[in-house]
Short mmCIF file of C-alpha atoms and ligand atoms in Angstrom, two decimals:
data_model
loop_
_atom_site.label_atom_id
_atom_site.label_comp_id
_atom_site.label_asym_id
_atom_site.label_seq_id
_atom_site.Cartn_x
_atom_site.Cartn_y
_atom_site.Cartn_z
CA MET A 1 24.01 4.31 -22.48
CA THR A 2 20.61 4.93 -20.93
CA VAL A 3 19.36 3.23 -17.78
CA PHE A 4 15.68 2.13 -16.53
CA TRP A 5 15.47 1.91 -12.81
CA PHE A 6 12.70 -0.42 -11.83
CA ARG A 7 11.29 0.82 -8.63
CA ARG A 8 7.78 0.19 -8.14
CA ASP A 9 7.06 -1.48 -11.27
CA LEU A 10 8.56 -5.11 -11.13
CA ARG A 11 7.43 -6.43 -14.53
CA LEU A 12 8.39 -5.77 -17.76
CA GLU A 13 4.88 -5.82 -19.37
CA ASP A 14 3.10 -2.60 -19.83
CA ASN A 15 5.12 -0.87 -18.27
CA THR A 16 5.89 3.07 -19.18
CA ALA A 17 9.19 4.48 -18.19
CA LEU A 18 10.90 1.24 -19.31
CA TYR A 19 8.62 1.41 -22.73
CA HIS A 20 9.81 4.84 -23.34
CA ALA A 21 13.24 4.24 -22.08
CA LEU A 22 13.61 1.17 -25.02
CA ASN A 23 11.37 3.15 -27.15
CA ASP A 24 13.59 6.34 -27.59
CA ASN A 25 17.28 4.59 -27.03
CA ASP A 26 19.52 1.66 -27.91
CA GLY A 27 21.29 0.20 -25.10
CA VAL A 28 19.29 0.18 -22.09
CA LEU A 29 20.72 -1.10 -18.92
CA PRO A 30 17.77 -2.35 -16.61
CA ILE A 31 18.82 -2.05 -12.52
CA PHE A 32 16.97 -2.36 -9.43
CA ILE A 33 18.67 -1.32 -6.36
CA PHE A 34 18.07 -2.70 -2.86
CA ASP A 35 18.29 0.30 -0.62
CA LYS A 36 19.95 -0.06 1.90
CA ASN A 37 18.21 3.18 4.14
CA ILE A 38 15.23 0.83 3.60
CA LEU A 39 16.61 -2.70 4.16
CA SER A 40 17.96 -1.74 7.71
CA GLN A 41 14.69 -1.55 8.63
CA LEU A 42 13.50 -4.79 8.26
CA PRO A 43 13.82 -8.15 9.73
CA PRO A 44 15.99 -10.43 7.42
CA ASP A 45 13.49 -12.69 6.71
CA ASP A 46 10.95 -9.69 5.42
CA ALA A 47 8.05 -11.09 3.51
CA ARG A 48 8.46 -8.15 1.34
CA VAL A 49 11.94 -8.36 0.20
CA THR A 50 11.57 -11.83 -0.27
CA PHE A 51 8.28 -11.04 -2.82
CA ILE A 52 10.69 -8.46 -4.59
CA HIS A 53 13.53 -10.73 -5.17
CA ASN A 54 11.06 -13.10 -6.72
CA GLN A 55 9.58 -10.61 -9.07
CA LEU A 56 13.22 -9.76 -10.22
CA THR A 57 13.69 -13.17 -10.50
CA VAL A 58 10.89 -14.00 -13.12
CA ILE A 59 12.14 -10.31 -15.06
CA GLN A 60 15.66 -12.09 -14.98
CA ASN A 61 14.21 -15.26 -16.21
CA GLN A 62 12.46 -13.37 -19.42
CA LEU A 63 15.31 -11.29 -19.87
CA GLN A 64 17.55 -14.36 -19.94
CA LYS A 65 15.19 -16.04 -22.65
CA THR A 66 16.56 -13.00 -24.83
CA GLY A 67 20.37 -13.43 -23.85
CA LYS A 68 19.62 -10.12 -21.78
CA SER A 69 20.08 -9.41 -17.90
CA LEU A 70 18.65 -7.57 -14.82
CA ALA A 71 21.66 -5.73 -13.07
CA VAL A 72 21.03 -5.60 -8.94
CA PHE A 73 22.61 -3.47 -6.95
CA HIS A 74 22.42 -3.03 -3.03
CA GLY A 75 23.47 0.09 -1.53
CA GLU A 76 22.34 3.86 -1.19
CA PRO A 77 20.65 5.03 -4.36
CA PHE A 78 22.99 8.00 -4.79
CA GLU A 79 26.20 5.70 -3.98
CA VAL A 80 24.95 3.68 -6.62
CA PHE A 81 23.94 6.11 -9.08
CA GLY A 82 27.58 7.39 -8.26
CA LYS A 83 29.33 4.47 -9.47
CA LEU A 84 27.37 3.71 -12.25
CA LEU A 85 28.35 7.03 -13.71
CA SER A 86 32.04 6.59 -13.24
CA GLU A 87 31.63 3.20 -14.79
CA ASN A 88 29.56 4.55 -17.93
CA ALA A 89 28.94 7.06 -20.13
CA ILE A 90 25.32 7.98 -19.19
CA ASN A 91 22.82 9.63 -21.44
CA ALA A 92 19.40 9.38 -19.27
CA VAL A 93 17.98 7.71 -16.34
CA TYR A 94 14.18 6.58 -16.88
CA ALA A 95 12.00 5.75 -14.03
CA ASN A 96 8.39 5.49 -12.68
CA HIS A 97 6.98 8.03 -10.36
CA ASP A 98 7.16 7.62 -6.25
CA TYR A 99 5.19 9.58 -4.68
CA GLU A 100 6.11 8.60 -1.19
CA PRO A 101 7.43 11.55 0.87
CA TYR A 102 11.29 9.50 1.30
CA ALA A 103 11.07 8.92 -2.62
CA ARG A 104 10.58 12.38 -3.27
CA LYS A 105 13.42 13.41 -1.65
CA ARG A 106 15.56 10.93 -2.90
CA ASP A 107 14.48 11.43 -6.54
CA LEU A 108 15.44 15.42 -5.82
CA GLU A 109 18.60 14.54 -4.72
CA LEU A 110 19.17 12.18 -7.78
CA TYR A 111 17.75 14.99 -9.92
CA GLN A 112 20.65 17.44 -8.84
CA LEU A 113 23.11 14.69 -8.95
CA PHE A 114 22.37 14.13 -12.68
CA LYS A 115 22.17 17.40 -13.64
CA GLU A 116 25.26 18.09 -12.52
CA HIS A 117 26.37 15.41 -14.94
CA ARG A 118 24.19 16.88 -17.53
CA ILE A 119 22.03 13.60 -17.73
CA GLU A 120 18.23 13.73 -18.20
CA PHE A 121 15.80 12.23 -15.48
CA LYS A 122 12.61 11.01 -17.25
CA THR A 123 10.11 10.06 -15.24
CA CYS A 124 6.61 9.17 -15.77
CA LYS A 125 3.10 8.09 -14.50
CA ASP A 126 2.61 4.46 -14.23
CA GLN A 127 1.08 3.41 -10.80
CA VAL A 128 -1.82 4.97 -10.94
CA ILE A 129 -4.36 6.23 -13.62
CA PHE A 130 -4.41 9.89 -12.45
CA GLU A 131 -1.77 11.35 -10.20
CA LYS A 132 -0.65 15.06 -8.49
CA ASN A 133 -3.07 17.33 -9.64
CA GLU A 134 -4.87 15.66 -12.53
CA VAL A 135 -8.15 15.39 -10.51
CA VAL A 136 -8.62 18.31 -8.51
CA LYS A 137 -11.32 20.34 -7.97
CA ASP A 138 -12.44 23.17 -10.61
CA ASP A 139 -10.39 25.78 -8.94
CA GLY A 140 -7.31 23.74 -8.76
CA SER A 141 -7.61 22.62 -5.14
CA PRO A 142 -7.37 18.74 -4.26
CA TYR A 143 -10.44 16.80 -3.48
CA VAL A 144 -10.70 15.92 0.08
CA VAL A 145 -14.17 13.57 -0.24
CA TYR A 146 -14.20 10.52 -1.67
CA THR A 147 -17.21 11.04 -3.75
CA PRO A 148 -16.81 14.28 -5.47
CA TYR A 149 -13.26 12.82 -6.05
CA SER A 150 -14.30 9.53 -7.73
CA ASN A 151 -17.07 10.96 -9.65
CA LYS A 152 -14.88 13.68 -11.06
CA TRP A 153 -11.85 10.81 -11.70
CA LYS A 154 -14.57 8.40 -13.57
CA GLU A 155 -15.54 11.82 -15.39
CA ARG A 156 -12.04 12.70 -16.83
CA PHE A 157 -11.54 8.49 -17.61
CA ARG A 158 -14.56 8.68 -19.75
CA ASN A 159 -12.11 11.02 -21.92
CA THR A 160 -9.15 9.16 -21.34
CA PRO A 161 -8.55 6.28 -23.40
CA LEU A 162 -6.56 3.56 -21.52
CA ALA A 163 -3.21 3.35 -22.65
CA HIS A 164 -0.86 0.20 -22.89
CA PHE A 165 2.63 0.72 -23.21
CA GLN A 166 4.54 -2.19 -25.43
CA SER A 167 7.49 -2.67 -23.54
CA GLU A 168 7.42 -6.12 -24.15
CA ALA A 169 8.11 -5.74 -27.54
CA LEU A 170 11.29 -3.88 -26.98
CA LEU A 171 13.36 -6.13 -25.01
CA SER A 172 15.57 -6.48 -27.65
CA LYS A 173 17.03 -2.95 -27.04
CA ILE A 174 18.00 -3.77 -23.93
CA ALA A 175 22.39 -3.69 -23.70
CA SER A 176 24.67 -6.36 -22.44
CA HIS A 177 26.52 -5.68 -19.43
CA SER A 178 28.58 -7.58 -16.51
CA TYR A 179 26.80 -6.31 -13.89
CA PRO A 180 25.63 -8.98 -11.04
CA PHE A 181 22.13 -10.19 -9.93
CA LEU A 182 22.39 -10.14 -6.49
CA SER A 183 20.46 -13.14 -4.05
CA LEU A 184 18.60 -12.78 -1.31
CA LYS A 185 21.59 -13.72 0.40
CA ASP A 186 24.05 -11.55 -1.17
CA ILE A 187 21.97 -8.78 0.53
CA GLY A 188 21.89 -10.41 3.81
CA PHE A 189 18.26 -11.45 3.45
CA THR A 190 16.88 -15.25 4.08
CA PRO A 191 13.17 -16.28 2.20
CA SER A 192 10.76 -15.47 4.23
CA SER A 193 8.49 -18.59 5.60
CA ILE A 194 5.00 -16.40 4.22
CA THR A 195 3.11 -17.84 1.09
CA VAL A 196 2.39 -14.86 -1.07
CA THR A 197 -1.57 -15.83 -2.36
CA PRO A 198 -1.99 -15.26 -5.91
CA TYR A 199 -4.01 -12.71 -6.69
CA ASP A 200 -7.89 -13.51 -8.21
CA VAL A 201 -9.44 -11.12 -10.76
CA SER A 202 -11.79 -13.39 -12.45
CA ASP A 203 -14.99 -12.21 -13.50
CA SER A 204 -16.85 -14.30 -10.98
CA LEU A 205 -14.94 -12.55 -8.39
CA ILE A 206 -15.55 -9.44 -9.32
CA ASP A 207 -18.98 -9.52 -10.31
CA ASN A 208 -20.08 -10.92 -7.21
CA TYR A 209 -17.21 -8.78 -5.03
CA GLU A 210 -20.00 -6.31 -3.70
CA ALA A 211 -21.86 -8.87 -2.27
CA THR A 212 -18.81 -11.16 -0.68
CA ARG A 213 -16.51 -8.76 0.24
CA ASN A 214 -17.47 -8.16 3.68
CA PHE A 215 -17.26 -11.96 4.71
CA PRO A 216 -13.78 -12.49 5.77
CA ALA A 217 -14.75 -15.89 6.34
CA LEU A 218 -15.34 -16.43 2.36
CA ASN A 219 -11.83 -14.83 1.19
CA LYS A 220 -13.34 -13.37 -2.03
CA THR A 221 -11.20 -10.59 -2.46
CA SER A 222 -8.40 -10.02 -4.91
CA TYR A 223 -5.63 -10.41 -2.92
CA LEU A 224 -4.22 -7.47 -5.18
CA GLY A 225 -2.52 -4.99 -2.52
CA ILE A 226 1.04 -6.71 -3.10
CA TYR A 227 1.20 -6.96 -6.63
CA LEU A 228 -0.34 -3.20 -6.80
CA ARG A 229 2.40 -1.53 -4.38
CA PHE A 230 5.31 -3.40 -5.97
CA GLY A 231 3.70 -3.12 -9.64
CA ALA A 232 3.74 -6.59 -10.54
CA VAL A 233 0.64 -5.90 -12.16
CA SER A 234 -0.35 -3.11 -14.23
CA ILE A 235 -2.71 -0.92 -12.51
CA ARG A 236 -4.59 -0.52 -16.29
CA LYS A 237 -5.10 -3.98 -16.46
CA MET A 238 -6.89 -4.09 -13.34
CA VAL A 239 -8.81 -0.99 -14.25
CA ALA A 240 -9.79 -2.49 -17.81
CA LYS A 241 -10.86 -5.80 -16.09
CA ALA A 242 -12.73 -3.64 -13.24
CA LEU A 243 -14.93 -2.20 -16.19
CA GLN A 244 -15.46 -5.56 -17.76
CA SER A 245 -18.01 -6.02 -14.68
CA LYS A 246 -21.43 -4.07 -14.57
CA ASN A 247 -20.68 -3.51 -10.83
CA GLU A 248 -18.66 -0.81 -9.94
CA THR A 249 -17.61 -1.54 -6.34
CA PHE A 250 -14.25 -3.38 -7.61
CA LEU A 251 -13.73 -0.16 -9.88
CA LYS A 252 -14.51 2.08 -6.56
CA GLU A 253 -11.73 0.62 -4.53
CA LEU A 254 -9.17 1.09 -6.93
CA ILE A 255 -10.00 4.76 -6.93
CA TRP A 256 -9.95 4.67 -3.23
CA ARG A 257 -6.30 3.44 -3.73
CA GLU A 258 -5.80 6.61 -6.22
CA PHE A 259 -7.57 8.95 -3.38
CA PHE A 260 -5.61 8.05 -1.20
CA MET A 261 -2.59 8.22 -3.38
CA GLN A 262 -3.40 12.31 -4.01
CA ILE A 263 -4.10 12.96 -0.78
CA LEU A 264 -0.34 11.84 0.21
CA TRP A 265 0.95 13.93 -2.22
CA HIS A 266 -1.09 17.06 -1.64
CA PHE A 267 -0.42 16.36 2.16
CA PRO A 268 3.05 14.77 2.77
CA HIS A 269 2.48 15.94 6.49
CA THR A 270 -0.08 13.46 7.05
CA VAL A 271 2.05 10.78 7.58
CA HIS A 272 3.28 12.00 11.26
CA LYS A 273 0.16 14.28 11.64
CA SER A 274 -3.62 14.29 11.87
CA PHE A 275 -5.27 15.83 8.84
CA LYS A 276 -7.70 17.54 11.11
CA ALA A 277 -5.18 19.35 13.05
CA LYS A 278 -7.28 19.32 16.33
CA TYR A 279 -7.17 15.37 16.44
CA ASP A 280 -3.71 16.04 17.84
CA GLU A 281 -4.98 17.05 20.96
CA ILE A 282 -6.32 13.99 21.80
CA GLU A 283 -4.56 12.79 25.22
CA TRP A 284 -4.12 9.13 23.70
CA GLU A 285 -3.61 6.99 26.79
CA ASN A 286 -0.75 4.65 25.18
CA ASN A 287 -0.93 1.90 27.39
CA GLU A 288 2.25 -0.29 25.98
CA ILE A 289 0.69 -3.35 27.81
CA LEU A 290 -2.77 -2.94 26.03
CA PHE A 291 -0.84 -1.85 23.18
CA GLN A 292 1.31 -5.32 23.47
CA LYS A 293 -1.97 -7.45 23.51
CA TRP A 294 -3.55 -5.97 21.02
CA CYS A 295 -0.55 -6.86 18.63
CA GLU A 296 -0.66 -9.88 19.50
CA GLY A 297 -4.50 -10.73 19.31
CA LYS A 298 -5.19 -11.29 22.97
CA THR A 299 -7.39 -8.83 23.82
CA GLY A 300 -10.45 -10.82 24.56
CA TYR A 301 -12.79 -9.60 21.57
CA PRO A 302 -12.42 -12.24 19.14
CA PHE A 303 -12.50 -10.54 15.96
CA VAL A 304 -10.04 -7.99 16.71
CA ASP A 305 -7.89 -11.06 17.90
CA ALA A 306 -8.83 -13.11 15.19
CA GLY A 307 -7.65 -10.26 12.76
CA MET A 308 -4.43 -9.44 14.48
CA ARG A 309 -3.77 -13.15 14.30
CA GLU A 310 -4.33 -13.56 10.82
CA LEU A 311 -2.06 -10.56 10.01
CA ASN A 312 0.72 -11.96 12.58
CA THR A 313 0.46 -15.29 10.55
CA THR A 314 0.26 -14.02 6.81
CA GLY A 315 1.04 -10.48 6.93
CA HIS A 316 -2.36 -10.03 5.05
CA MET A 317 -5.77 -8.88 6.96
CA HIS A 318 -9.09 -8.53 5.44
CA ASN A 319 -10.64 -4.91 5.13
CA ARG A 320 -13.50 -5.51 7.06
CA VAL A 321 -11.28 -6.76 10.19
CA ARG A 322 -8.72 -3.77 9.02
CA MET A 323 -11.38 -1.45 10.00
CA ILE A 324 -12.14 -3.23 13.40
CA VAL A 325 -9.09 -3.72 14.33
CA ALA A 326 -7.76 0.36 13.91
CA SER A 327 -11.26 1.35 15.83
CA PHE A 328 -10.90 -0.98 18.25
CA LEU A 329 -6.79 0.44 18.84
CA CYS A 330 -7.98 4.18 18.79
CA LYS A 331 -11.62 4.45 20.47
CA HIS A 332 -11.31 1.11 22.80
CA LEU A 333 -7.81 1.54 23.90
CA LEU A 334 -6.82 5.22 23.49
CA ILE A 335 -3.75 4.58 21.68
CA ASP A 336 -2.53 6.91 18.81
CA TRP A 337 -3.26 5.77 14.88
CA ARG A 338 0.49 6.14 14.53
CA TRP A 339 1.22 3.06 16.80
CA GLY A 340 -1.42 1.03 14.81
CA GLU A 341 -0.20 2.35 11.66
CA ALA A 342 3.83 1.68 12.07
CA TYR A 343 2.51 -1.80 13.75
CA PHE A 344 0.60 -2.36 10.47
CA ALA A 345 3.50 -1.18 8.30
CA GLN A 346 6.20 -4.06 9.60
CA LYS A 347 3.37 -6.44 9.32
CA LEU A 348 1.12 -5.61 5.77
CA LEU A 349 2.69 -7.86 2.59
CA ASP A 350 0.70 -4.71 0.99
CA TYR A 351 1.69 -1.91 3.16
CA GLU A 352 1.48 1.00 1.16
CA GLN A 353 1.93 4.67 2.89
CA ALA A 354 -0.89 6.26 1.21
CA SER A 355 -3.62 3.57 2.03
CA ASN A 356 -1.81 2.96 5.27
CA VAL A 357 -2.03 6.30 6.48
CA GLY A 358 -5.31 7.46 4.82
CA ASN A 359 -7.16 4.42 6.38
CA TRP A 360 -5.53 4.84 10.18
CA GLN A 361 -6.40 8.49 9.91
CA TRP A 362 -9.85 7.52 8.69
CA ALA A 363 -10.35 4.88 11.55
CA ALA A 364 -9.39 7.39 14.15
CA GLY A 365 -11.39 10.07 12.62
CA SER A 366 -8.76 12.48 12.38
CA GLY A 367 -8.33 12.15 8.11
CA VAL A 368 -10.19 13.14 5.28
CA ASP A 369 -13.65 11.89 4.69
CA ALA A 370 -13.27 9.80 8.16
CA ALA A 371 -16.41 8.57 9.76
CA PRO A 372 -17.53 11.25 12.90
CA TYR A 373 -15.78 10.36 15.87
CA PHE A 374 -18.69 9.30 18.03
CA ARG A 375 -19.35 6.44 15.47
CA ILE A 376 -17.54 3.99 17.46
CA PHE A 377 -17.58 -0.18 15.91
CA ASN A 378 -18.99 -2.20 18.58
CA PRO A 379 -16.31 -5.31 17.81
CA THR A 380 -19.21 -7.98 19.16
CA GLU A 381 -21.85 -6.41 17.36
CA GLN A 382 -19.61 -6.38 14.06
CA ILE A 383 -19.67 -10.61 14.53
CA LYS A 384 -23.23 -10.82 14.08
CA LYS A 385 -22.88 -8.57 10.97
CA PHE A 386 -19.91 -10.26 9.22
CA ASP A 387 -18.82 -13.64 10.69
CA LYS A 388 -21.96 -14.88 12.04
CA GLU A 389 -21.14 -18.39 12.11
CA TYR A 390 -18.08 -17.71 14.05
CA ARG A 391 -15.71 -19.14 10.45
CA TYR A 392 -13.51 -16.66 10.61
CA ILE A 393 -12.85 -16.67 14.32
CA LYS A 394 -12.60 -20.45 14.98
CA LYS A 395 -10.12 -20.46 12.39
CA TRP A 396 -8.10 -17.78 13.71
CA ILE A 397 -8.36 -18.48 17.33
CA PRO A 398 -8.40 -22.24 17.88
CA GLU A 399 -9.04 -22.08 21.86
CA TYR A 400 -11.94 -19.47 21.55
CA HIS A 401 -14.63 -20.82 23.73
CA SER A 402 -12.55 -22.40 26.25
CA PRO A 403 -10.93 -21.31 29.10
CA ALA A 404 -7.73 -20.73 27.60
CA TYR A 405 -8.88 -17.58 25.74
CA PRO A 406 -8.81 -14.47 27.29
CA GLU A 407 -11.37 -11.95 29.29
CA PRO A 408 -11.79 -8.85 27.36
CA ILE A 409 -8.98 -6.24 28.28
CA VAL A 410 -11.51 -3.27 28.44
CA ASP A 411 -15.29 -3.09 28.91
CA HIS A 412 -16.79 -2.17 25.97
CA LYS A 413 -19.37 0.36 27.47
CA ALA A 414 -16.91 2.04 29.79
CA ALA A 415 -14.52 2.27 26.96
CA ARG A 416 -16.82 3.98 24.73
CA ASP A 417 -17.75 6.46 26.71
CA LYS A 418 -14.34 7.43 28.22
CA CYS A 419 -13.53 7.68 24.25
CA LEU A 420 -16.12 10.10 23.60
CA PHE A 421 -14.98 12.11 26.73
CA LEU A 422 -11.62 12.27 25.64
CA TYR A 423 -12.38 12.95 21.70
CA LYS A 424 -15.20 15.70 22.91
CA LYS A 425 -12.30 17.30 25.19
CA ALA A 426 -9.93 17.63 22.44
CA VAL A 427 -12.32 18.09 19.01
CA GLY A 428 -15.29 19.84 20.68
P1 FAD B 1 -9.86 -5.84 -2.68
O1 FAD B 1 -11.15 -5.61 -1.61
O2 FAD B 1 -9.77 -6.98 -3.51
O3 FAD B 1 -9.41 -4.35 -3.44
C1 FAD B 1 -8.59 -4.11 -4.78
C2 FAD B 1 -7.64 -2.98 -4.33
O4 FAD B 1 -8.19 -2.15 -4.17
C3 FAD B 1 -6.88 -3.28 -3.03
O5 FAD B 1 -5.36 -4.09 -3.53
C4 FAD B 1 -6.51 -1.85 -2.94
O6 FAD B 1 -5.30 -1.71 -4.18
C5 FAD B 1 -7.39 -0.85 -3.30
N1 FAD B 1 -8.23 -1.02 -1.52
C6 FAD B 1 -9.37 -1.49 -1.39
N2 FAD B 1 -9.65 -0.95 -0.49
C7 FAD B 1 -9.29 0.26 -0.33
C8 FAD B 1 -9.03 0.94 0.68
N3 FAD B 1 -9.52 1.09 1.98
N4 FAD B 1 -8.04 2.28 0.37
C9 FAD B 1 -7.16 2.37 -0.55
N5 FAD B 1 -7.49 1.19 -1.16
C10 FAD B 1 -8.00 -0.12 -1.35
N6 FAD B 1 -4.75 -1.07 1.41
C11 FAD B 1 -3.26 -1.42 0.94
O7 FAD B 1 -2.99 -1.78 0.03
N7 FAD B 1 -2.36 -1.14 1.60
C12 FAD B 1 -2.03 -0.73 3.33
O8 FAD B 1 -1.20 -0.36 3.64
C13 FAD B 1 -3.35 -0.66 3.91
N8 FAD B 1 -3.75 -0.51 4.87
C14 FAD B 1 -4.90 -0.57 5.50
C15 FAD B 1 -4.93 0.32 7.17
C16 FAD B 1 -6.18 0.29 7.25
C17 FAD B 1 -6.46 0.43 9.22
C18 FAD B 1 -7.40 -0.13 6.69
C19 FAD B 1 -8.84 -0.05 7.13
C20 FAD B 1 -7.20 -0.66 5.70
C21 FAD B 1 -6.19 -0.38 4.72
N9 FAD B 1 -5.66 -0.67 3.41
C22 FAD B 1 -4.66 -0.85 2.88
C23 FAD B 1 -6.93 -0.71 2.48
C24 FAD B 1 -7.96 -2.59 2.21
O9 FAD B 1 -7.73 -2.71 3.32
C25 FAD B 1 -6.50 -3.18 1.47
O10 FAD B 1 -6.33 -2.44 0.23
C26 FAD B 1 -7.51 -4.43 0.85
O11 FAD B 1 -7.57 -4.98 2.41
C27 FAD B 1 -5.84 -5.48 0.51
O12 FAD B 1 -6.82 -6.22 0.11
P2 FAD B 1 -7.33 -7.24 -1.44
O13 FAD B 1 -5.73 -6.69 -2.60
O14 FAD B 1 -7.57 -8.34 -1.54
O15 FAD B 1 -8.35 -6.04 -1.71
#
């Protein structure tokens, strides 16, 4: 028997490793593991777990049409595979690559286990167009600046036809088995009350994306984040969509995603450490009371507060506002970017370690291709540019302009001066 292991590729269509598993073998057992190592850190109504379970249900329903079924397990992957190996004669395990440090360590341990049992572990690129060392400088070193990276990405892309893997046409090769499809309740979770917005990659959205993407009140971004995160859509299909438009801005965003993925691959230490080491010498004030007010959206800076309330209520925040709240936390409140990164990791539906760490370090000034530290967003000026009618702000702060709305917790000018002083002291 051959095992296909779903991880961040929760779809039957255009799934690279699933295609190879089915094309190369008869009798493929499709599995998903709810990993206790990950689940134990989440609240029981975590919206991402509900999303994953819903996607698995979509897969299960599709499989059941052909009399097949998905096996869902709950445990630590090493133990689950130990059990599977004891119950079946397995020749190979197929999966798609995952580039996060935890996943790389897990896969390495499993590789050793499989090797001991003479089982092949066949893994494929699926969640990106280019991975690892595929887009590097001519001397083989990784790019740490976006523009030259994206130029090389596009150059390579022009010479590489976009593949489509017709996994969906081979489902008859899935094995019959008696493993269960666990419910949310079986894994100790309950459905989340958060509704995930459907994604939109219509021609009109992509054609107008450049003009509309920066205005949070318009809601004119794709909402693809969570779908890409869990592989509910194929990145190849999304890039093909982006290419249909004359406007390149949307494609550029998808390339930012790959830029940060390769940064995390080459520099996994940036999860914990600043990419520019000197930035770890900044004397963060890390005031817990101010941090709490930031989390709750009660800073008295309306753009910041609207963003944090959007995040707390929906699990989403518009990109422009993410930049404003992140800059505010690091530069106005002098709180370590890692605190903000961790809070976003808890709350964001589309939480993606590479993009979250990369963008937080960008906002703090400590990362690759980051804005210079002395460029400090003025959260009030940003309103004039991006929400001048206060539509987004009033949506999320009904008490705005009433005595119930808090006074600013820090003075902009004083905070800015202190930030410049402390950054300069650390990084010169
Ligand atoms: P769209 O604007 O429609 O963009 C389409 C897709 O392009 C996104 O889904 C995403 O995959 C990619 N993309 C767009 N902007 C970026 C970017 N700056 N960096 C990397 N990829 C990008 N994005 C995440 O996917 N996960 C995160 O955890 C995350 N954390 C962030 C933290 C901060 C502080 C900031 C400033 C940005 C963060 N982003 C993150 C990037 C960006 O805000 C989101 O990708 C975007 O808002 C998701 O909404 P959307 O799908 O409607 O995006």
